Amino acid sequence: MTEYRHVGRTMVRALDPRITAQVRAERERAEILSARLSPGTIAVVGPGSGTGRSTVAALVTSALARYQAAAVLAVDTGHGGGLHGRLAIRSAGSTDAVLTGLGLRGVAVGRRPAVGHRWLRERLALAERAMLLAGPPGGVESPVTAAEYGTVSATLSRWFPVRVVDTPPLTGDPVVPAVLTRADRVVLVAPSDERGPRWLADCRSWIAPLLREPFDRVGLQVLVRRDAQPPVATTVPSSAESGGVATVVLPFDPALRADGALRWADLTPGTEKIVLDMAAHIVRDMRLG
């Protein structure tokens, strides 16, 4: 019996440093995510459709909103309603109503904005915790355009200091440079198959001239696994392959593949940890004080 007790104590001592390190890391992550953040925009970009861009934007939004609540605003500038589909808990949209209130659309064009915090919250409260500026799938509402984006971002930053912006694919849509030239952080998303590292490199070259700071200072790269049995080439790229930019792999999770709004409670513990780590990495240098 004495020998078993000795073995038990030895195992506890061996495990304790790892447990302590894990608790310390979780505490540090919570402190980062709950800190007061400076106003800033997080642009989520990527090549093509179906690469997981809107999913990553929704996950980052949800992770931040768990700590920052309604101070987080998600903005959909794409045409497919992807972010609305991932975050909205009701079918209505908010783009037309809010942009009309800001004097950017409809009969109110050119008029002085007649909006306030309460008015905006009533129209933007489409997501579970965050605020959502987005139209539903189907093209019922036109997304925020390049001409509108600057005013929208600057005006709404007064009430919603942290903005996560889902963009169209990196093509010729002028809203993409409009977002990137004002972005404080950039999340670059690509699939985790053999195309991923090459697409990341191409995208880095494309967006680098638009950013106010080098991408390796403000960027995070995310490779998204789309299948339960992905190809072998799904590991994090080497420093040379990733351009020296922090890169993570978002694992396959059935909750991410399902259609409709993402539910945080449905994520696996492993996915939840990775997403929270991603969000903490993004806003680590956005903390005030």
Coordinates of C-alpha atoms in Angstrom, one line a residue:
M1 CA 0.0 0.0 0.0
T2 CA 2.8 2.3 0.9
E3 CA 4.5 1.7 -2.5
Y4 CA 1.2 2.6 -4.3
R5 CA 0.9 5.8 -2.4
H6 CA 4.5 6.7 -3.3
V7 CA 3.8 6.0 -7.0
G8 CA 0.6 8.1 -6.8
R9 CA 2.4 11.1 -5.2
T10 CA 5.1 10.8 -7.8
M11 CA 2.6 10.9 -10.7
V12 CA 0.8 14.0 -9.2
R13 CA 4.1 15.8 -8.9
A14 CA 4.9 14.9 -12.5
L15 CA 1.6 16.2 -13.7
D16 CA 1.4 19.3 -11.5
P17 CA 3.7 21.5 -13.6
R18 CA 1.6 20.9 -16.7
I19 CA -1.6 21.5 -14.9
T20 CA -0.2 24.7 -13.4
A21 CA 1.0 25.9 -16.8
Q22 CA -2.4 25.2 -18.3
V23 CA -4.2 27.1 -15.5
R24 CA -1.7 30.0 -15.9
A25 CA -2.2 30.1 -19.7
E26 CA -6.0 30.1 -19.3
R27 CA -5.9 32.9 -16.8
E28 CA -3.6 35.0 -19.0
R29 CA -5.9 34.4 -22.0
A30 CA -9.0 35.5 -19.9
E31 CA -7.2 38.6 -18.8
I32 CA -6.3 39.5 -22.4
L33 CA -9.8 38.9 -23.7
S34 CA -11.6 40.8 -20.8
A35 CA -9.3 43.8 -20.9
R36 CA -10.5 47.1 -22.1
L37 CA -9.5 47.3 -25.8
S38 CA -8.5 50.3 -27.9
P39 CA -10.8 50.9 -30.9
G40 CA -9.8 48.8 -33.9
T41 CA -10.9 46.8 -36.9
I42 CA -10.1 43.2 -37.4
A43 CA -10.3 42.3 -41.1
V44 CA -10.9 38.7 -42.1
V45 CA -9.9 38.0 -45.6
G46 CA -9.1 35.0 -47.9
P47 CA -9.1 33.6 -51.4
G48 CA -12.2 32.2 -53.1
S49 CA -15.5 31.1 -51.7
G50 CA -16.0 28.2 -49.3
T51 CA -12.6 28.5 -47.6
G52 CA -14.1 29.2 -44.2
R53 CA -13.6 32.9 -44.1
S54 CA -17.1 33.7 -42.7
T55 CA -16.8 30.9 -40.2
V56 CA -13.6 32.2 -38.8
A57 CA -15.0 35.8 -38.7
A58 CA -18.0 34.5 -36.8
L59 CA -15.8 32.5 -34.4
V60 CA -13.5 35.4 -33.6
T61 CA -16.6 37.6 -33.1
S62 CA -18.2 35.1 -30.8
A63 CA -15.0 34.6 -28.8
L64 CA -14.5 38.4 -28.3
A65 CA -18.2 38.9 -27.5
R66 CA -18.0 36.4 -24.6
Y67 CA -15.7 38.8 -22.8
Q68 CA -16.5 42.2 -24.5
A69 CA -20.2 41.6 -24.9
A70 CA -22.0 44.2 -27.1
A71 CA -18.8 46.3 -27.6
V72 CA -18.1 44.0 -30.5
L73 CA -19.6 44.6 -33.9
A74 CA -19.5 42.1 -36.8
V75 CA -19.7 43.7 -40.3
D76 CA -20.5 41.7 -43.4
T77 CA -19.2 43.4 -46.6
G78 CA -19.6 40.2 -48.7
H79 CA -22.4 39.5 -51.1
G80 CA -23.4 36.0 -50.0
G81 CA -24.7 36.7 -46.6
G82 CA -22.2 34.3 -45.1
L83 CA -21.6 36.2 -41.8
H84 CA -25.3 36.7 -41.3
G85 CA -25.9 33.0 -41.9
R86 CA -23.2 32.1 -39.3
L87 CA -24.2 34.6 -36.6
A88 CA -27.8 35.7 -36.9
I89 CA -30.4 34.3 -34.6
R90 CA -33.3 35.8 -36.6
S91 CA -33.9 36.2 -40.3
A92 CA -34.0 40.0 -40.4
G93 CA -31.1 42.1 -41.7
S94 CA -29.7 45.3 -40.4
T95 CA -27.6 46.9 -43.2
D96 CA -30.3 48.9 -45.0
A97 CA -31.9 50.2 -41.8
V98 CA -28.6 51.3 -40.2
L99 CA -27.1 52.8 -43.3
T100 CA -30.3 54.7 -44.0
G101 CA -30.2 56.0 -40.4
L102 CA -26.6 57.1 -41.0
G103 CA -27.7 59.1 -44.0
L104 CA -25.9 56.9 -46.5
R105 CA -28.9 55.2 -48.3
G106 CA -32.4 55.8 -49.3
V107 CA -34.3 59.1 -48.9
A108 CA -32.0 60.0 -46.0
V109 CA -28.9 60.4 -48.2
G110 CA -27.0 63.5 -47.3
R111 CA -29.0 64.2 -44.1
R112 CA -27.4 64.5 -40.7
P113 CA -27.3 61.0 -39.0
A114 CA -30.2 60.6 -36.5
V115 CA -28.9 57.6 -34.7
G116 CA -28.0 56.9 -31.1
H117 CA -26.7 53.9 -29.1
R118 CA -30.1 52.6 -28.1
W119 CA -31.4 53.0 -31.7
L120 CA -28.4 51.1 -33.1
R121 CA -28.5 48.3 -30.5
E122 CA -32.2 47.6 -31.4
R123 CA -31.3 47.2 -35.0
L124 CA -28.0 45.5 -34.7
A125 CA -28.9 43.0 -32.0
L126 CA -29.2 40.1 -34.4
A127 CA -26.5 37.9 -33.0
E128 CA -26.4 36.1 -29.6
R129 CA -24.0 38.4 -27.9
A130 CA -22.3 40.6 -30.5
M131 CA -23.9 43.3 -32.6
L132 CA -24.3 42.4 -36.3
L133 CA -24.4 44.7 -39.3
A134 CA -25.3 42.3 -42.1
G135 CA -28.0 41.4 -44.6
P136 CA -29.5 37.9 -44.9
P137 CA -28.5 35.5 -47.7
G138 CA -30.2 36.0 -51.0
G139 CA -29.2 39.6 -51.8
V140 CA -32.3 41.2 -50.1
E141 CA -30.0 43.9 -48.7
S142 CA -26.8 45.2 -50.4
P143 CA -23.7 44.8 -48.3
V144 CA -21.7 47.8 -47.1
T145 CA -19.9 49.3 -50.2
A146 CA -16.4 50.8 -50.5
A147 CA -17.9 54.3 -50.7
E148 CA -19.9 53.7 -47.5
Y149 CA -17.4 51.7 -45.4
G150 CA -15.2 54.6 -44.2
T151 CA -18.1 56.5 -42.7
V152 CA -19.8 53.4 -41.3
S153 CA -16.6 52.3 -39.6
A154 CA -15.7 55.7 -38.2
T155 CA -19.2 56.5 -37.0
L156 CA -20.0 53.1 -35.4
S157 CA -16.6 52.9 -33.6
R158 CA -18.0 55.5 -31.1
W159 CA -20.3 52.8 -29.7
F160 CA -18.7 49.6 -30.9
P161 CA -14.9 49.9 -30.5
V162 CA -14.0 46.4 -31.7
R163 CA -15.2 45.6 -35.3
V164 CA -14.7 42.3 -37.0
V165 CA -15.2 42.7 -40.8
D166 CA -15.9 39.8 -43.1
T167 CA -14.8 40.7 -46.6
P168 CA -15.5 39.3 -50.1
P169 CA -12.9 37.0 -51.6
L170 CA -9.7 38.7 -52.5
T171 CA -10.7 39.8 -55.9
G172 CA -11.4 43.1 -57.6
D173 CA -14.2 44.2 -55.2
P174 CA -13.2 47.7 -54.1
V175 CA -14.6 47.2 -50.6
V176 CA -11.6 44.9 -49.9
P177 CA -8.9 47.6 -50.1
A178 CA -11.3 50.0 -48.4
V179 CA -11.4 47.6 -45.4
L180 CA -7.7 46.6 -45.5
T181 CA -6.3 50.2 -45.6
R182 CA -8.2 50.9 -42.4
A183 CA -7.5 47.5 -40.7
D184 CA -5.6 47.3 -37.4
R185 CA -5.4 43.5 -37.4
V186 CA -5.8 41.1 -40.3
V187 CA -6.8 37.4 -40.2
L188 CA -5.9 35.6 -43.4
V189 CA -7.9 32.4 -44.0
A190 CA -7.2 29.5 -46.4
P191 CA -8.1 25.8 -46.6
S192 CA -5.7 23.3 -44.9
D193 CA -5.1 21.2 -48.0
E194 CA -2.1 21.3 -50.2
R195 CA -3.3 24.6 -51.7
G196 CA -3.2 26.4 -48.3
P197 CA 0.4 27.5 -48.0
R198 CA 0.6 28.6 -51.6
W199 CA -2.7 30.6 -51.3
L200 CA -1.5 32.2 -48.1
A201 CA 1.7 33.3 -49.8
D202 CA -0.2 34.8 -52.8
C203 CA -2.6 36.6 -50.5
R204 CA 0.2 38.1 -48.4
S205 CA 1.7 39.6 -51.5
W206 CA -1.6 40.9 -52.6
I207 CA -2.6 42.6 -49.4
A208 CA 0.9 43.8 -48.1
P209 CA 0.8 47.2 -50.0
L210 CA -2.6 48.0 -48.5
L211 CA -1.7 47.6 -44.9
R212 CA -0.5 50.4 -42.6
E213 CA 2.0 48.0 -40.9
P214 CA 3.9 44.9 -42.1
F215 CA 1.6 41.9 -42.1
D216 CA 3.9 39.9 -39.8
R217 CA 3.1 42.5 -37.1
V218 CA -0.6 42.7 -37.5
G219 CA -1.5 39.4 -39.1
L220 CA -2.7 35.9 -38.1
Q221 CA -3.1 33.1 -40.6
V222 CA -5.7 30.3 -40.2
L223 CA -5.8 27.1 -42.1
V224 CA -9.3 25.5 -41.9
R225 CA -9.8 21.8 -42.0
R226 CA -12.9 21.0 -44.0
D227 CA -13.0 17.2 -43.6
A228 CA -12.9 14.7 -40.7
Q229 CA -10.1 12.9 -42.5
P230 CA -8.0 15.7 -44.1
P231 CA -5.0 15.1 -46.3
V232 CA -1.6 14.6 -44.7
A233 CA -0.4 18.1 -45.5
T234 CA -2.4 19.9 -42.8
T235 CA 0.3 20.7 -40.3
V236 CA 1.2 24.3 -39.5
P237 CA 3.6 25.5 -42.2
S238 CA 7.2 26.2 -41.4
S239 CA 8.4 29.7 -40.7
A240 CA 9.6 30.1 -44.3
E241 CA 6.3 28.8 -45.7
S242 CA 4.2 31.0 -43.5
G243 CA 6.3 34.2 -44.1
G244 CA 7.1 34.3 -40.5
V245 CA 3.5 35.0 -39.6
A246 CA 1.7 33.2 -36.7
T247 CA -0.3 30.4 -38.2
V248 CA -2.9 28.0 -36.6
V249 CA -4.9 25.1 -37.9
L250 CA -8.7 25.2 -37.1
P251 CA -9.6 21.5 -36.6
F252 CA -12.5 19.8 -38.2
D253 CA -15.6 20.2 -36.0
P254 CA -19.1 19.0 -36.9
A255 CA -20.5 22.2 -35.3
L256 CA -18.6 24.2 -37.9
R257 CA -19.8 22.2 -40.9
A258 CA -23.5 22.4 -40.1
D259 CA -25.5 25.1 -41.9
G260 CA -27.0 27.9 -39.9
A261 CA -25.9 29.9 -36.9
L262 CA -22.9 28.7 -35.0
R263 CA -23.6 27.8 -31.4
W264 CA -20.7 28.2 -29.0
A265 CA -22.0 25.4 -26.8
D266 CA -21.8 22.9 -29.7
L267 CA -18.0 23.4 -30.2
T268 CA -15.7 20.7 -29.0
P269 CA -13.4 21.7 -26.1
G270 CA -10.4 21.5 -28.5
T271 CA -12.0 23.9 -31.0
E272 CA -13.1 26.3 -28.3
K273 CA -9.6 26.5 -26.9
I274 CA -8.1 27.2 -30.3
V275 CA -10.6 29.9 -31.1
L276 CA -10.1 31.6 -27.8
D277 CA -6.3 31.4 -28.3
M278 CA -6.8 32.9 -31.7
A279 CA -8.9 35.8 -30.4
A280 CA -6.4 36.5 -27.6
H281 CA -3.5 36.6 -30.1
I282 CA -5.4 39.0 -32.2
V283 CA -6.2 41.6 -29.5
R284 CA -3.1 41.1 -27.3
D285 CA -1.6 44.4 -28.4
M286 CA -5.0 46.2 -28.5
R287 CA -5.3 46.4 -24.7
L288 CA -5.4 49.8 -23.1
G289 CA -3.1 50.4 -20.2

